[in-house]
Amino acid sequence: MNPYSHPAPQRPAGTRPLYKRKRVWAAGVALFAAGAIGGTQSAHDEVTAAQTLAAKPAATVTVTATATETAKPEPVPTVTKTKTKTVKTPGPTVTVTKAAQAAGSGTSHSNTSTCSIVSNSGNCYQAGQFCRNSDHGALTTTASGARIKCSYSSNAWRWTYS
């Protein structure tokens, strides 16, 4: 029989050959079984994880407090005899010295003026410099003879023109 010379037998419409139907059924059953096994394994893993979390022992805290109080005698006042001695310390003395201007000098200032309060290095203060703690509120002059006062300004004690 030559397949080219004879027409192939016709099957009814909508049917498949028997060998193809068996393969489709076998593949369907295999997929269903694999899904069922995978689903049960997944559910088994979830149950195992939940049991593991539930099986962990919870931490328990036990607090035991004991208080003991011992009786102490009240303190008795002691009498001591002291001698009082009054010590007087002199406060800072502020003196301001102005030098006399030379005759005929007109508007020029004399460089011979002295300042009453000097820095630790021996120099006269200028306006804007910081004051020492011992100079708070004191008055003095600059080297040029201008009056300055130690006052609280800009969050610090500074020498300012008065």
mmCIF file of C-alpha atoms in Angstrom:
data_model
loop_
_atom_site.group_PDB
_atom_site.id
_atom_site.type_symbol
_atom_site.label_atom_id
_atom_site.label_comp_id
_atom_site.label_asym_id
_atom_site.label_seq_id
_atom_site.Cartn_x
_atom_site.Cartn_y
_atom_site.Cartn_z
ATOM 1 C CA MET A 1 0.000 0.000 0.000
ATOM 2 C CA ASN A 2 1.241 3.193 -1.034
ATOM 3 C CA PRO A 3 0.152 5.995 1.258
ATOM 4 C CA TYR A 4 0.255 8.454 -1.581
ATOM 5 C CA SER A 5 -2.072 6.565 -3.739
ATOM 6 C CA HIS A 6 -4.681 5.697 -1.181
ATOM 7 C CA PRO A 7 -6.474 8.270 0.877
ATOM 8 C CA ALA A 8 -6.037 7.987 4.662
ATOM 9 C CA PRO A 9 -8.987 6.671 6.622
ATOM 10 C CA GLN A 10 -11.050 9.503 8.048
ATOM 11 C CA ARG A 11 -11.937 9.716 11.784
ATOM 12 C CA PRO A 12 -14.995 11.285 13.072
ATOM 13 C CA ALA A 13 -14.624 15.021 13.828
ATOM 14 C CA GLY A 14 -13.592 15.981 17.422
ATOM 15 C CA THR A 15 -11.898 12.670 18.241
ATOM 16 C CA ARG A 16 -8.271 11.969 18.819
ATOM 17 C CA PRO A 17 -6.363 8.847 18.238
ATOM 18 C CA LEU A 18 -6.348 6.428 21.137
ATOM 19 C CA TYR A 19 -2.600 6.666 21.814
ATOM 20 C CA LYS A 20 -2.834 10.444 22.188
ATOM 21 C CA ARG A 21 -5.740 10.187 24.602
ATOM 22 C CA LYS A 22 -3.792 7.808 26.858
ATOM 23 C CA ARG A 23 -0.815 10.163 26.988
ATOM 24 C CA VAL A 24 -2.995 13.145 27.891
ATOM 25 C CA TRP A 25 -4.659 11.193 30.688
ATOM 26 C CA ALA A 26 -1.324 9.932 31.989
ATOM 27 C CA ALA A 27 0.195 13.423 31.960
ATOM 28 C CA GLY A 28 -2.863 14.865 33.720
ATOM 29 C CA VAL A 29 -2.771 12.230 36.447
ATOM 30 C CA ALA A 30 0.998 12.782 36.936
ATOM 31 C CA LEU A 31 0.551 16.555 37.283
ATOM 32 C CA PHE A 32 -2.311 16.105 39.710
ATOM 33 C CA ALA A 33 -0.269 13.726 41.850
ATOM 34 C CA ALA A 34 2.741 16.075 41.840
ATOM 35 C CA GLY A 35 0.540 18.991 42.898
ATOM 36 C CA ALA A 36 -1.073 16.990 45.664
ATOM 37 C CA ILE A 37 2.278 15.822 47.005
ATOM 38 C CA GLY A 38 3.776 19.337 46.792
ATOM 39 C CA GLY A 39 0.743 20.867 48.468
ATOM 40 C CA THR A 40 0.809 18.404 51.324
ATOM 41 C CA GLN A 41 4.559 18.882 51.742
ATOM 42 C CA SER A 42 4.103 22.665 51.851
ATOM 43 C CA ALA A 43 1.319 22.346 54.395
ATOM 44 C CA HIS A 44 3.467 19.928 56.394
ATOM 45 C CA ASP A 45 6.338 22.474 56.414
ATOM 46 C CA GLU A 46 4.000 25.224 57.649
ATOM 47 C CA VAL A 47 2.625 23.004 60.408
ATOM 48 C CA THR A 48 6.153 22.017 61.451
ATOM 49 C CA ALA A 49 7.246 25.668 61.570
ATOM 50 C CA ALA A 50 4.195 26.644 63.629
ATOM 51 C CA GLN A 51 4.811 23.764 66.051
ATOM 52 C CA THR A 52 8.463 24.756 66.394
ATOM 53 C CA LEU A 53 7.524 28.332 67.267
ATOM 54 C CA ALA A 54 4.878 27.188 69.712
ATOM 55 C CA ALA A 55 7.214 24.645 71.319
ATOM 56 C CA LYS A 56 9.869 27.223 72.300
ATOM 57 C CA PRO A 57 9.755 27.813 76.027
ATOM 58 C CA ALA A 58 8.807 31.315 77.022
ATOM 59 C CA ALA A 59 11.196 33.203 79.263
ATOM 60 C CA THR A 60 9.977 33.515 82.813
ATOM 61 C CA VAL A 61 11.090 36.323 85.067
ATOM 62 C CA THR A 62 11.121 35.803 88.781
ATOM 63 C CA VAL A 63 11.764 38.790 90.997
ATOM 64 C CA THR A 64 12.505 38.315 94.648
ATOM 65 C CA ALA A 65 12.865 41.408 96.774
ATOM 66 C CA THR A 66 13.889 41.436 100.378
ATOM 67 C CA ALA A 67 14.105 44.516 102.508
ATOM 68 C CA THR A 68 15.751 44.703 105.863
ATOM 69 C CA GLU A 69 15.721 47.723 108.064
ATOM 70 C CA THR A 70 18.042 48.102 110.981
ATOM 71 C CA ALA A 71 17.376 50.495 113.790
ATOM 72 C CA LYS A 72 19.980 53.218 114.169
ATOM 73 C CA PRO A 73 20.219 55.425 117.225
ATOM 74 C CA GLU A 74 19.412 59.079 116.655
ATOM 75 C CA PRO A 75 22.461 61.322 116.503
ATOM 76 C CA VAL A 76 23.198 63.253 119.643
ATOM 77 C CA PRO A 77 24.244 66.886 119.227
ATOM 78 C CA THR A 78 27.851 67.537 120.081
ATOM 79 C CA VAL A 79 29.012 70.740 121.703
ATOM 80 C CA THR A 80 32.318 72.208 120.645
ATOM 81 C CA LYS A 81 33.879 75.453 121.692
ATOM 82 C CA THR A 82 35.230 77.606 118.884
ATOM 83 C CA LYS A 83 37.007 80.924 118.835
ATOM 84 C CA THR A 84 35.797 83.472 116.325
ATOM 85 C CA LYS A 85 38.283 85.667 114.614
ATOM 86 C CA THR A 86 37.268 88.452 112.266
ATOM 87 C CA VAL A 87 39.511 88.947 109.272
ATOM 88 C CA LYS A 88 39.080 92.031 107.165
ATOM 89 C CA THR A 89 40.357 91.949 103.630
ATOM 90 C CA PRO A 90 40.613 95.217 101.776
ATOM 91 C CA GLY A 91 38.582 95.440 98.570
ATOM 92 C CA PRO A 92 40.034 96.556 95.256
ATOM 93 C CA THR A 93 40.804 100.220 95.110
ATOM 94 C CA VAL A 94 40.145 101.885 91.798
ATOM 95 C CA THR A 95 41.903 105.108 91.082
ATOM 96 C CA VAL A 96 41.693 107.077 87.882
ATOM 97 C CA THR A 97 44.540 109.318 86.948
ATOM 98 C CA LYS A 98 44.286 111.921 84.206
ATOM 99 C CA ALA A 99 47.370 113.570 82.920
ATOM 100 C CA ALA A 100 47.279 117.305 82.386
ATOM 101 C CA GLN A 101 47.517 118.385 78.783
ATOM 102 C CA ALA A 102 50.543 120.345 77.833
ATOM 103 C CA ALA A 103 49.909 124.023 77.328
ATOM 104 C CA GLY A 104 49.298 124.939 73.699
ATOM 105 C CA SER A 105 48.747 121.355 72.547
ATOM 106 C CA GLY A 106 45.176 122.118 71.385
ATOM 107 C CA THR A 107 43.257 118.969 70.341
ATOM 108 C CA SER A 108 46.065 116.441 70.556
ATOM 109 C CA HIS A 109 46.002 113.999 73.464
ATOM 110 C CA SER A 110 48.976 113.440 75.656
ATOM 111 C CA ASN A 111 50.527 109.971 75.611
ATOM 112 C CA THR A 112 51.594 110.370 79.213
ATOM 113 C CA SER A 113 48.212 109.306 80.654
ATOM 114 C CA THR A 114 48.236 106.211 82.812
ATOM 115 C CA CYS A 115 45.510 103.645 83.264
ATOM 116 C CA SER A 116 44.597 102.524 86.756
ATOM 117 C CA ILE A 117 43.797 98.890 85.859
ATOM 118 C CA VAL A 118 46.259 97.004 83.691
ATOM 119 C CA SER A 119 46.230 93.489 82.281
ATOM 120 C CA ASN A 120 48.369 90.693 83.693
ATOM 121 C CA SER A 121 51.069 91.582 81.165
ATOM 122 C CA GLY A 122 51.063 95.228 82.340
ATOM 123 C CA ASN A 123 49.289 96.784 79.328
ATOM 124 C CA CYS A 124 46.302 99.133 79.462
ATOM 125 C CA TYR A 125 42.955 97.673 78.430
ATOM 126 C CA GLN A 126 41.076 98.762 75.307
ATOM 127 C CA ALA A 127 37.335 98.753 74.656
ATOM 128 C CA GLY A 128 36.104 95.322 73.478
ATOM 129 C CA GLN A 129 38.646 93.241 75.392
ATOM 130 C CA PHE A 130 37.499 90.680 77.953
ATOM 131 C CA CYS A 131 37.533 91.609 81.650
ATOM 132 C CA ARG A 132 39.000 89.553 84.475
ATOM 133 C CA ASN A 133 36.581 88.303 87.128
ATOM 134 C CA SER A 134 38.095 90.697 89.664
ATOM 135 C CA ASP A 135 37.418 93.698 87.367
ATOM 136 C CA HIS A 136 33.625 93.264 86.936
ATOM 137 C CA GLY A 137 31.954 96.682 87.217
ATOM 138 C CA ALA A 138 35.260 98.588 87.534
ATOM 139 C CA LEU A 139 36.146 101.831 85.707
ATOM 140 C CA THR A 140 39.525 102.707 84.181
ATOM 141 C CA THR A 141 40.990 104.538 81.210
ATOM 142 C CA THR A 142 42.602 103.366 78.012
ATOM 143 C CA ALA A 143 46.145 104.324 77.067
ATOM 144 C CA SER A 144 44.738 107.324 75.189
ATOM 145 C CA GLY A 145 42.727 108.479 78.229
ATOM 146 C CA ALA A 146 39.194 107.355 77.216
ATOM 147 C CA ARG A 147 37.047 106.068 80.074
ATOM 148 C CA ILE A 148 36.023 102.421 79.878
ATOM 149 C CA LYS A 149 33.935 100.224 82.173
ATOM 150 C CA CYS A 150 33.882 96.442 82.652
ATOM 151 C CA SER A 151 30.259 95.513 81.878
ATOM 152 C CA TYR A 152 28.306 92.453 80.784
ATOM 153 C CA SER A 153 27.845 92.598 77.004
ATOM 154 C CA SER A 154 27.315 89.936 74.303
ATOM 155 C CA ASN A 155 27.265 87.038 76.782
ATOM 156 C CA ALA A 156 30.616 88.029 78.276
ATOM 157 C CA TRP A 157 32.211 90.653 80.516
ATOM 158 C CA ARG A 158 33.971 93.181 78.275
ATOM 159 C CA TRP A 159 35.491 96.631 78.524
ATOM 160 C CA THR A 160 33.079 99.173 76.969
ATOM 161 C CA TYR A 161 33.194 102.942 76.604
ATOM 162 C CA SER A 162 31.364 104.679 79.445
#
